[in-house]
CSV table of C-alpha atoms and ligand atoms in Angstrom, one decimal:
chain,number,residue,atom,x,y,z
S,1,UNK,CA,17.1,-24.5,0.0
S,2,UNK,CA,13.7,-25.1,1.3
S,3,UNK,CA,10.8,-24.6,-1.2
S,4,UNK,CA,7.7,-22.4,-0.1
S,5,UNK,CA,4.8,-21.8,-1.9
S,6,UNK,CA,3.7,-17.8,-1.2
S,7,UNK,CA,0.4,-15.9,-1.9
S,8,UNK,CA,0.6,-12.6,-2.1
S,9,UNK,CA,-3.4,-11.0,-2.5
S,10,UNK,CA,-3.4,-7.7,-4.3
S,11,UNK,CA,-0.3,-8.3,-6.4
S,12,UNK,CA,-1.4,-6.4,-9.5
S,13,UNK,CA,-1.4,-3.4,-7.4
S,14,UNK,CA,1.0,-0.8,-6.5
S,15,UNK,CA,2.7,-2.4,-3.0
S,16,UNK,CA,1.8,-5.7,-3.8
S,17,UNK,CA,3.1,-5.4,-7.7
S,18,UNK,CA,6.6,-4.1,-6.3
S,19,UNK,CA,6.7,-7.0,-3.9
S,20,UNK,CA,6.2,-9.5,-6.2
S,21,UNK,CA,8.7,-8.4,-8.1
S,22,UNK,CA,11.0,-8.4,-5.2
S,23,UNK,CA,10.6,-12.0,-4.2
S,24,UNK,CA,10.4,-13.4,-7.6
S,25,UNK,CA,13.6,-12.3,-8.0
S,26,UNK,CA,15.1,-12.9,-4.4
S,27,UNK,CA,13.5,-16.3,-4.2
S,28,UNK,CA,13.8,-18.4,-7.3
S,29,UNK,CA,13.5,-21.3,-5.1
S,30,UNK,CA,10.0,-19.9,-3.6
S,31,UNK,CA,6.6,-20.0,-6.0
S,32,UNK,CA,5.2,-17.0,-5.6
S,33,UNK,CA,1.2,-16.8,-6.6
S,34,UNK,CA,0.1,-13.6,-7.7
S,35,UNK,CA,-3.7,-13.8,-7.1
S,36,UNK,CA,-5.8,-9.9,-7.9
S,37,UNK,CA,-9.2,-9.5,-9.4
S,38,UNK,CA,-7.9,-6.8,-11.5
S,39,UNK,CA,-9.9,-3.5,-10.3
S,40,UNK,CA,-9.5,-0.3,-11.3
S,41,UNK,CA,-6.1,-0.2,-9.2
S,42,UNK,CA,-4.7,-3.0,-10.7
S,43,UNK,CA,-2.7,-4.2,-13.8
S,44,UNK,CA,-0.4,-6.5,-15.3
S,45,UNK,CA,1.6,-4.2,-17.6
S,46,UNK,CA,4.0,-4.2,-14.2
S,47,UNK,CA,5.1,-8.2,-14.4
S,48,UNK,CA,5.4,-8.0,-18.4
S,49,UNK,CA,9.2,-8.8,-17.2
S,50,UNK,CA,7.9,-11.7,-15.1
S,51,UNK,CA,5.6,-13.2,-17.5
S,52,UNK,CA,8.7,-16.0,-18.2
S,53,UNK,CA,9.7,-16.9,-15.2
S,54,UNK,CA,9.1,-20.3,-13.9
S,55,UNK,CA,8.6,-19.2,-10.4
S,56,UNK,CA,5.7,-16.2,-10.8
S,57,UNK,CA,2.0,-17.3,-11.0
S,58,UNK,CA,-1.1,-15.2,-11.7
S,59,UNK,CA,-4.2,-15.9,-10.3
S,60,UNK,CA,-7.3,-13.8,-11.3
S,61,UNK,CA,-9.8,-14.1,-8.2
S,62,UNK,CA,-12.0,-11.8,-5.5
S,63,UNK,CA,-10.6,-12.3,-2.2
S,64,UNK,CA,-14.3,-12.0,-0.9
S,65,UNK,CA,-15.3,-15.2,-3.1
S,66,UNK,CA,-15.5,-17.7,-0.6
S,67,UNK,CA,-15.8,-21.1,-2.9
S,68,UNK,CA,-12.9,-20.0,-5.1
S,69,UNK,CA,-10.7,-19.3,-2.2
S,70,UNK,CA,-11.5,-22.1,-0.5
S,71,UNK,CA,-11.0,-24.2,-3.2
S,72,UNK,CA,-7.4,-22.7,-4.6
S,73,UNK,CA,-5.8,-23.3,-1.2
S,74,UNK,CA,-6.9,-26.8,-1.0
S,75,UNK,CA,-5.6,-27.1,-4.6
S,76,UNK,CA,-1.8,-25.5,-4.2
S,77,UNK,CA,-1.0,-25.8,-0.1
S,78,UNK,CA,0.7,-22.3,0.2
S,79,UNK,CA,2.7,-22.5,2.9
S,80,UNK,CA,2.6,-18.6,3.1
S,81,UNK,CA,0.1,-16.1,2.5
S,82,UNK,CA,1.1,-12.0,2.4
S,83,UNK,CA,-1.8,-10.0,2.2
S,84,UNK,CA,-2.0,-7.0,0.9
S,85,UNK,CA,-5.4,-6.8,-2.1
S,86,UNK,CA,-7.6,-3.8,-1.2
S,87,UNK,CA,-9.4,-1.2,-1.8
S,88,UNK,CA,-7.0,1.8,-0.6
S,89,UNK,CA,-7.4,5.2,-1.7
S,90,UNK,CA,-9.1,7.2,1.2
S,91,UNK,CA,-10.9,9.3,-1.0
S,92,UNK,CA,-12.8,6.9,-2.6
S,93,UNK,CA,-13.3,5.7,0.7
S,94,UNK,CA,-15.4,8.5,1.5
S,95,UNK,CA,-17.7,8.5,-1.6
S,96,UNK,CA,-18.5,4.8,-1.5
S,97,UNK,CA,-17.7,3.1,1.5
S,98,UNK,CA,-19.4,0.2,0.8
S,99,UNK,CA,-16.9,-2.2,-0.8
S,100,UNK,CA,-14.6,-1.2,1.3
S,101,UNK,CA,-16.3,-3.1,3.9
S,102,UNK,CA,-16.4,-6.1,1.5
S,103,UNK,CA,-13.1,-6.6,-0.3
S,104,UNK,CA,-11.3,-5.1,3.2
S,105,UNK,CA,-13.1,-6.9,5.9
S,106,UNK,CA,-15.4,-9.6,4.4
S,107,UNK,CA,-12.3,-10.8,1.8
S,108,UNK,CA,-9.6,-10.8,4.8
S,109,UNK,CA,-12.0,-13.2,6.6
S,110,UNK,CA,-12.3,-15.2,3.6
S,111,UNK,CA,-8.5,-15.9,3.2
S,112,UNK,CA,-8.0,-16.0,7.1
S,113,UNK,CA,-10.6,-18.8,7.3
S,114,UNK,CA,-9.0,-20.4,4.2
S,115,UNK,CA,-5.2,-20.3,5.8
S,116,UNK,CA,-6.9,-22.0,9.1
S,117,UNK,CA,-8.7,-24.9,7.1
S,118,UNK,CA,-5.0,-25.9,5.3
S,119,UNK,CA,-3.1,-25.0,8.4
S,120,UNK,CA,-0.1,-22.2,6.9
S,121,UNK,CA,2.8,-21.7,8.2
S,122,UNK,CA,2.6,-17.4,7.9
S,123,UNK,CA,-0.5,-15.3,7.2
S,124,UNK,CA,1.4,-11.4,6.9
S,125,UNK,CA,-1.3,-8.5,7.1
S,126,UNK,CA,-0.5,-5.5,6.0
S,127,UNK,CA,-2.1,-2.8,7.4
S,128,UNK,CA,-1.7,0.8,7.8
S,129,UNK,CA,-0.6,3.3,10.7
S,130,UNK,CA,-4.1,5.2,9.5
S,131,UNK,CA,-5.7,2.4,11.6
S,132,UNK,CA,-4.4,4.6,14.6
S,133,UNK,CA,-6.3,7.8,13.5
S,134,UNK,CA,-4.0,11.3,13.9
S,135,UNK,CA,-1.4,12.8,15.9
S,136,UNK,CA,-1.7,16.3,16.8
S,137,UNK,CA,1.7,18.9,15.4
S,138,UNK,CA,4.1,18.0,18.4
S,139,UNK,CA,7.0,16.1,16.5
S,140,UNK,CA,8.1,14.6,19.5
S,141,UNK,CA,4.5,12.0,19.5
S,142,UNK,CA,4.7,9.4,17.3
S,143,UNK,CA,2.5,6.1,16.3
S,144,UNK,CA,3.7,3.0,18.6
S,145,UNK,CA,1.8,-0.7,18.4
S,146,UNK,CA,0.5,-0.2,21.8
S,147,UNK,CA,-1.4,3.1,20.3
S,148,UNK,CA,-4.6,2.8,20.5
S,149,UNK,CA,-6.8,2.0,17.0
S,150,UNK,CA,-9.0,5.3,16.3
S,151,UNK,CA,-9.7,5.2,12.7
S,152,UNK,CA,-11.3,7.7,11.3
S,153,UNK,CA,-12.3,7.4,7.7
S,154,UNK,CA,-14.1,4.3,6.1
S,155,UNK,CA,-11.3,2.8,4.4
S,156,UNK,CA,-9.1,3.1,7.8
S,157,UNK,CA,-12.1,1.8,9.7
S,158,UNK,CA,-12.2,-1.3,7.2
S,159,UNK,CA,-8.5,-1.5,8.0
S,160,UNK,CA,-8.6,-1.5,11.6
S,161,UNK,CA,-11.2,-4.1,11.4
S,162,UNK,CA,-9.5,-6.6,9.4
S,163,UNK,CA,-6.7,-5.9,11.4
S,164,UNK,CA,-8.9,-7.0,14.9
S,165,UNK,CA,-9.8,-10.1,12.6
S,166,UNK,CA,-6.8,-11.1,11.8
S,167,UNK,CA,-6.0,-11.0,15.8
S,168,UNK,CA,-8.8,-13.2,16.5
S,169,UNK,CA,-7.7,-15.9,14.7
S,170,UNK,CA,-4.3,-15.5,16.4
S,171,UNK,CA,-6.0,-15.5,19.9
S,172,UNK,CA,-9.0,-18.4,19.2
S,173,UNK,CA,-7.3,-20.6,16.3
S,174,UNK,CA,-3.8,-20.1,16.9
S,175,UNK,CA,-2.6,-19.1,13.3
S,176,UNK,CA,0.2,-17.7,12.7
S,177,UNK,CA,0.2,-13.9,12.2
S,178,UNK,CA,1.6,-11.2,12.1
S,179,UNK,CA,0.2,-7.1,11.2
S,180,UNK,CA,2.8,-4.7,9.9
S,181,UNK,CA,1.2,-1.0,10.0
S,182,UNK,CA,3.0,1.6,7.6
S,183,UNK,CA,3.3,4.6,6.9
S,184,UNK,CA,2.7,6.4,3.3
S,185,UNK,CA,4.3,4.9,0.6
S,186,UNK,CA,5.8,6.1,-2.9
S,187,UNK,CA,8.0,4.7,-5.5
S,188,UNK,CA,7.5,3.2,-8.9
S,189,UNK,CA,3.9,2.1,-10.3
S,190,UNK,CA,2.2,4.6,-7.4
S,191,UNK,CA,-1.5,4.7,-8.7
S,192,UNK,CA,-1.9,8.4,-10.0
S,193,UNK,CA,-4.6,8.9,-7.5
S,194,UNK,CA,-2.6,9.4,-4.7
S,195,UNK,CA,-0.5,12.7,-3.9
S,196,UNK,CA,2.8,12.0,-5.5
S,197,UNK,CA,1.8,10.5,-9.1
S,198,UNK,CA,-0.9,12.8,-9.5
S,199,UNK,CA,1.4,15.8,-8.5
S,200,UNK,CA,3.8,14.0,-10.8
S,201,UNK,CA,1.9,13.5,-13.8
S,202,UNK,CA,-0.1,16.7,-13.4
S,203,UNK,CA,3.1,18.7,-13.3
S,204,UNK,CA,4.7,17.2,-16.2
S,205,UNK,CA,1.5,17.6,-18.5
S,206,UNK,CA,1.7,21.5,-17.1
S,207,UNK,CA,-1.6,21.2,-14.9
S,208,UNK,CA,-3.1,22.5,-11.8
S,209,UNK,CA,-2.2,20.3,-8.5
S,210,UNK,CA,-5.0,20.2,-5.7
S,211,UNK,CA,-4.2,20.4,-2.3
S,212,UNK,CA,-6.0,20.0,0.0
S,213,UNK,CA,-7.3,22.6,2.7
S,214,UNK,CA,-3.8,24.8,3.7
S,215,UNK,CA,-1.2,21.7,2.7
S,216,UNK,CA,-0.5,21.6,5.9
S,217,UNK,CA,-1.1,18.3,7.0
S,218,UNK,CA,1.9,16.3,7.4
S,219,UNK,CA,2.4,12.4,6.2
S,220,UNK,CA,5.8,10.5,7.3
S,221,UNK,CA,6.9,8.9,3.6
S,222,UNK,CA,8.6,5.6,2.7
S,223,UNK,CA,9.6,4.1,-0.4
S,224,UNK,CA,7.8,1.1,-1.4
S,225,UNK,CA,10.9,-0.8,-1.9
S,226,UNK,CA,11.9,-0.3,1.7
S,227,UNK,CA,8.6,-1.3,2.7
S,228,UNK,CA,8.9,-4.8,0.3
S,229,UNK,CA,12.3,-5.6,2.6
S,230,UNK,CA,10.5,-4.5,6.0
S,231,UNK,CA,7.5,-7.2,5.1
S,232,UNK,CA,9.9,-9.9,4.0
S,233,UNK,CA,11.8,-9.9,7.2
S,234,UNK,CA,8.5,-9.9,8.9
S,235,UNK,CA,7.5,-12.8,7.0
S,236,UNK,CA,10.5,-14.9,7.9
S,237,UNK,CA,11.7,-13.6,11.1
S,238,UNK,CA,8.5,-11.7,12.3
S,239,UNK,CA,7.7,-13.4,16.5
S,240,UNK,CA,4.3,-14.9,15.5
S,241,UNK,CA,1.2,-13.1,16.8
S,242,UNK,CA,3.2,-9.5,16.9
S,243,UNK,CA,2.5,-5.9,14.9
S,244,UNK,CA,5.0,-4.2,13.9
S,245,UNK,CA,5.0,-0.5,12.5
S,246,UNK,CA,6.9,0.6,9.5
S,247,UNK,CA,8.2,3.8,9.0
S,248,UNK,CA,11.1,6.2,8.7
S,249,UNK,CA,11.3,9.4,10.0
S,250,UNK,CA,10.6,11.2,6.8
S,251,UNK,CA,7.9,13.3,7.8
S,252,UNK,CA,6.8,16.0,5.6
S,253,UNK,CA,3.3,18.8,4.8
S,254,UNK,CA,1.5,18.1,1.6
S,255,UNK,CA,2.7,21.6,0.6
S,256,UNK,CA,6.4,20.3,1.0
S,257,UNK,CA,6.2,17.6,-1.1
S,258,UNK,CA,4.6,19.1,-3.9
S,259,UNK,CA,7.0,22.0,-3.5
S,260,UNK,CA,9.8,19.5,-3.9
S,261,UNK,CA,8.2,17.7,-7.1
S,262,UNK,CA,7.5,20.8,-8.5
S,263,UNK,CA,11.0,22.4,-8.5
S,264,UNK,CA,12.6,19.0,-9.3
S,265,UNK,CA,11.1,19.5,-12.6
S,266,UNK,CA,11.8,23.1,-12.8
S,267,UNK,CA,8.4,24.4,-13.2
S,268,UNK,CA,6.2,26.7,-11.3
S,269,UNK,CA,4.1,26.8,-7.8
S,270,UNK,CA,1.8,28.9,-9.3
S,271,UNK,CA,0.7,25.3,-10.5
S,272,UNK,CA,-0.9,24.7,-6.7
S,273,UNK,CA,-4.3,25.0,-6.3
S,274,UNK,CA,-5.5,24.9,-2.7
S,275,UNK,CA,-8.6,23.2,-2.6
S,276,UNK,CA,-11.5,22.0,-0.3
S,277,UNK,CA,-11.0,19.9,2.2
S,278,UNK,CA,-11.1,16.0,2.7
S,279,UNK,CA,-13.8,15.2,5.2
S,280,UNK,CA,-11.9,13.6,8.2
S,281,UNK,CA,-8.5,14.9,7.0
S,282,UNK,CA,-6.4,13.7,9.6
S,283,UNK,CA,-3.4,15.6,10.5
S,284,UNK,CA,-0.4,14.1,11.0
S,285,UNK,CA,1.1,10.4,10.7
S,286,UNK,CA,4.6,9.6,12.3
S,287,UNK,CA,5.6,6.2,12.8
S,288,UNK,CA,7.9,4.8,15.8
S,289,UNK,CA,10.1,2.3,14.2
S,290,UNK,CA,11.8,0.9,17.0
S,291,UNK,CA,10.4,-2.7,17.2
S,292,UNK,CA,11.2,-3.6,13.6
S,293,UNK,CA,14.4,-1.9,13.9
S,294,UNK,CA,15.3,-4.5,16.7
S,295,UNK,CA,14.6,-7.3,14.3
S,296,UNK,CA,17.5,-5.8,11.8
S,297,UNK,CA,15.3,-3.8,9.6
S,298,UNK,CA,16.3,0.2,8.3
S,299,UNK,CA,14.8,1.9,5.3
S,300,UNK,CA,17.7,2.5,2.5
S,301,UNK,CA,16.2,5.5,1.4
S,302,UNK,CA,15.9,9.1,2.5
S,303,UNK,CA,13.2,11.0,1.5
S,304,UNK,CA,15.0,12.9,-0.4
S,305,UNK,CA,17.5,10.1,-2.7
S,306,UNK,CA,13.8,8.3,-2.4
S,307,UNK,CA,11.9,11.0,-3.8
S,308,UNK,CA,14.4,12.1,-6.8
S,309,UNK,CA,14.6,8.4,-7.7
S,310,UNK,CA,10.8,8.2,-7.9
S,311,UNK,CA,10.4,11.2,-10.2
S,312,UNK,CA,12.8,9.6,-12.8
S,313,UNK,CA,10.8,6.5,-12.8
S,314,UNK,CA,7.8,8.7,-13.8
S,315,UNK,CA,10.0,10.5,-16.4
S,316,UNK,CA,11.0,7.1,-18.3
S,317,UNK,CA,7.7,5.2,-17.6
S,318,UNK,CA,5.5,7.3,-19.0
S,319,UNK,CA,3.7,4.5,-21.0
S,320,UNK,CA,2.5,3.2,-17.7
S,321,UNK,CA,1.2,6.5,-16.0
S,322,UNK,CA,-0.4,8.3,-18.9
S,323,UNK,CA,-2.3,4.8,-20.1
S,324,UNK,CA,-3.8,4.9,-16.7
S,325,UNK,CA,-5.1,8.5,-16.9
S,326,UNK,CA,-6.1,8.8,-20.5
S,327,UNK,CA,-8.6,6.1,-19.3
S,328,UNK,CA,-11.7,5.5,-16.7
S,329,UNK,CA,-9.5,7.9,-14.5
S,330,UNK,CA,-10.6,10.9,-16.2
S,331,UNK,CA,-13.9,10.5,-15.1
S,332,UNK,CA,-12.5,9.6,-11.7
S,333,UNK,CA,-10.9,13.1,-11.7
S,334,UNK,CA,-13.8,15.3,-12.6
S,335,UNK,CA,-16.0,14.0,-10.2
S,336,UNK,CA,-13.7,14.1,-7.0
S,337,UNK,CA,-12.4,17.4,-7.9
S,338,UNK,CA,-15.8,18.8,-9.2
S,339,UNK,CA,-17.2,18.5,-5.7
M,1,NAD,P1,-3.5,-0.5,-4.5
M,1,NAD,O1,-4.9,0.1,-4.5
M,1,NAD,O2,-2.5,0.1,-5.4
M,1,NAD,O3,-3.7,-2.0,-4.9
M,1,NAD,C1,-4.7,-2.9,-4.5
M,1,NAD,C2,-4.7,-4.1,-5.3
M,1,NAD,O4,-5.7,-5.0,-4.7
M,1,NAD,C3,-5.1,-3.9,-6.8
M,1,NAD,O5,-4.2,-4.6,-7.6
M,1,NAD,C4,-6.5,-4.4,-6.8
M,1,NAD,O6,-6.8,-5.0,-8.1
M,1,NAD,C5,-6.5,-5.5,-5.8
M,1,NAD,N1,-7.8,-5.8,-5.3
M,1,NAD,C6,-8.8,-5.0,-4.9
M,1,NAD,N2,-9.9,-5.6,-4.5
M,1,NAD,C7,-9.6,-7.0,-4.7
M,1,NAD,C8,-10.4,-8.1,-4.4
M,1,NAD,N3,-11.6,-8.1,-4.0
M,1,NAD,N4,-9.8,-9.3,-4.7
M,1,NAD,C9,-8.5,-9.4,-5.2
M,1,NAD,N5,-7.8,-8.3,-5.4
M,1,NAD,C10,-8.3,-7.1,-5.2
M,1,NAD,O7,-3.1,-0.6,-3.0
M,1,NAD,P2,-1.6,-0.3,-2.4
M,1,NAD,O8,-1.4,1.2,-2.2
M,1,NAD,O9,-0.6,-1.1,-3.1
M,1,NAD,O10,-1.9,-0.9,-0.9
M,1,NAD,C11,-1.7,-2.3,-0.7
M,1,NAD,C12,-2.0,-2.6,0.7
M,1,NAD,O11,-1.1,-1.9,1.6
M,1,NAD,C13,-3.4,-2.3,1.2
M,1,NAD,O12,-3.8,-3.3,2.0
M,1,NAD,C14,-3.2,-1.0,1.9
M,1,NAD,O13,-4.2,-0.8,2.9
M,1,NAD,C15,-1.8,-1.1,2.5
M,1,NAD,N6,-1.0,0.1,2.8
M,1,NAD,C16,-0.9,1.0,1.8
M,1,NAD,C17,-0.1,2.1,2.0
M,1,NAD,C18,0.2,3.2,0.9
M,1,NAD,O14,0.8,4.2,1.2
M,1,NAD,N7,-0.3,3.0,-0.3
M,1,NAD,C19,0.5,2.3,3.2
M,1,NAD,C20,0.3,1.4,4.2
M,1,NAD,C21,-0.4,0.3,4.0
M,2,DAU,O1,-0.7,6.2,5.8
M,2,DAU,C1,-0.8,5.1,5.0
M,2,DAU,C2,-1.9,5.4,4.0
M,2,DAU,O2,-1.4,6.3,3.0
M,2,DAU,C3,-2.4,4.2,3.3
M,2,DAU,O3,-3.0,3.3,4.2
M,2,DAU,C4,-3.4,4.5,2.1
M,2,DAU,O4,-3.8,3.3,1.4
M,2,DAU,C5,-2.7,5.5,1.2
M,2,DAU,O5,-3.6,5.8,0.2
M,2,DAU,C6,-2.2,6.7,1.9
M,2,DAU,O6,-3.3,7.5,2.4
M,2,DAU,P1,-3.3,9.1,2.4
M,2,DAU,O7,-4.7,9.5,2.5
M,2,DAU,O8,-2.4,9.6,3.4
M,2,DAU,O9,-2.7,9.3,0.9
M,2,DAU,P2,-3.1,10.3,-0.2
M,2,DAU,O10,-2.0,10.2,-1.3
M,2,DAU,O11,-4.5,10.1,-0.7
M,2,DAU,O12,-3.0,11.7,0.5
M,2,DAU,C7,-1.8,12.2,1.1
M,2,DAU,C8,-2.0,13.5,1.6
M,2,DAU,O13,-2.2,14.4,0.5
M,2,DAU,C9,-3.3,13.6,2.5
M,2,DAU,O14,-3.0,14.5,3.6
M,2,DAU,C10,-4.3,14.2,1.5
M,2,DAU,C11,-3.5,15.1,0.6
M,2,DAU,N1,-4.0,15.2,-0.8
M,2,DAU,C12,-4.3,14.1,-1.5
M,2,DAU,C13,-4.8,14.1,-2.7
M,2,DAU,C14,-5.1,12.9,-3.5
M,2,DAU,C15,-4.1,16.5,-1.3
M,2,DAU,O15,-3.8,17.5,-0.7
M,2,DAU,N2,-4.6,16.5,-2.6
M,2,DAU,C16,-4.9,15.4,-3.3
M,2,DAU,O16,-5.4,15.6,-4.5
């Protein structure tokens, strides 16, 4: 079996953490390099499982740090590099765009520019469908790779422009790429943040749920773990230089899938709390799967087997989740829902 040496950026995080897991433990021939500076998203309370295996490494580094970077890949010759370290919550996005711009843009650079000077064999990007702004309420229009890139909040912006970044050392150096574009995620180690933890933890602890404007904004929802399989096919069998959007079919309104959390646990809607706005809120996300599907990919979850699954993690991992918002989070929450 042929050895490979695999970065994956951002693997502390929620995505990123879960694939880690995954190849660790489909690849035991494969090194995989964990390398995350460790933000506020990121932890390593996930890989306390992983800690003894011969075949997980853990870097501590800032994608943006040019010297390091440079350095490490001189140092360990990855053969492969899956990208996914970020700053990605949307909200945040909009308070303090700023190192958005840096850790999204300036640190894809970085490790683009690094992959060129070794010469790897795979850089995967993985980017979001947000990159192509919003669809209207027609469910028959959905998000194809030839639609065009309209982002339109600063995080997506940073997004789309790592994304054209990434395509330009395609098109001028010839490295091998490829740009996977999907759609929400949710699963196991979700940052409490976004909707589904925070509806999560907040119904469980008996608290108020915002959402946003009239809920009726509609997202199109995968599990992370069919999202880890989508990426590793791309990285193996993925036609070099392609996109390819992930995503399927589950598309639901905000209001639906707190509805769905909410009764799961048998407690009451009066918990919703319609709030303001987000700025920019875009409307709706649906993602034509078609391409990958011709590669061999299709999700194993439904949204609902997905989301049921996902709410039992939360209910015997509470450790995890309430360590997070006991901490720095608090603050967090008071200011973006004070505004
Ligand atoms: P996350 O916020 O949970 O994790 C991001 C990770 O990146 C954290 O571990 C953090 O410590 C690390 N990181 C941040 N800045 C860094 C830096 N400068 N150097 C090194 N590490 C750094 O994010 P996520 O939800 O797991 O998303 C991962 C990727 O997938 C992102 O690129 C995101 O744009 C993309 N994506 C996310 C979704 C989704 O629904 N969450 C959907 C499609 C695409
Ligand atoms: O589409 C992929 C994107 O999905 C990823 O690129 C992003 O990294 C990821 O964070 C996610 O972005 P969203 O903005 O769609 O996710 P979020 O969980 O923040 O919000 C989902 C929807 O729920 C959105 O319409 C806003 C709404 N919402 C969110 C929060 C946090 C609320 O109504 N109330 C809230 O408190």
């Amino acid at each position: 079996m042929l050895k490979k040496k695999v970065l994956v950026t951002g693997g502390a995080g929620f995505i990123g953490g879960n694939f880690v897991q995954y190849m660790v433990d489909k690849y035991p021939h494969y090194d995989i390099f964990n390398l995350d500076l460790l933000t506020y998203a990121g932890d390593l309370m996930k890989h306390r499982d992983l800690e003894q295996k011969e075949n997980y490494h853990f870097v501590k580094a800032d994608i943006a740090d040019r010297e390091v970077i440079l350095s490490l890949f001189e140092k360990v010759q990855f053969d492969y590099v899956v990208h996914f370290a970020a700053e990605s919550h949307v909200d945040r996005s909009i308070t303090d765009p700023g190192i958005f711009v840096q850790t999204n843009v300036v640190g894809t650079q970085v490790l683009l520019e690094a992959s060129k000077q070794i010469g790897i064999s795979k850089f995967v990007h993985v980017s979001t469908d947000e990159v192509y702004g919003e669809l209207d309420f027609d469910p028959t229009t959905f998000f194809t790779e030839d639609t065009p890139i309209q982002p339109n909040s600063p995080y997506s912006a940073s997004k789309a422009a790592s994304d054209l970044l990434v395509r330009s050392y395609h098109e001028t150096y010839g490295l091998p790429i490829n740009i996977t574009r999907c759609s929400n995620n949710y699963g196991p180690y979700h940052f409490p943040e976004k909707l589904i933890p925070l509806t999560i933890s907040r119904v469980l602890n008996d608290q108020k749920v915002p959402v946003y404007g009239d809920g009726k904004n509609i997202r199109d929802w995968l599990h992370v773990l069919d999202h880890c399989i989508a990426i590793d096919l791309v990285l193996h069998e993925g036609v070099t230089g392609e996109v390819y959007n992930i995503g399927g079919h589950n598309e639901k309104t905000n209001l639906e899938v707190v509805k769905t959390i909410i009764s799961t646990l048998g407690k009451s809607e009066d918990l919703i709390e319609f709030v303001k706005d987000r700025l920019g809120h875009d409307k709706r996300y649906a993602i034509d799967p078609t391409k990958l599907e011709k590669l061999g990919w299709e999700p194993t979850y439904t949204f609902e087997t997905g989301i049921a699954q996902t709410i039992q993690w939360y209910l015997d991992n509470k450790e995890w989740w309430e360590q997070i918002i006991n901490g720095e989070y608090q603050n967090y929450f008071e200011k973006q829902y004070s505004k």
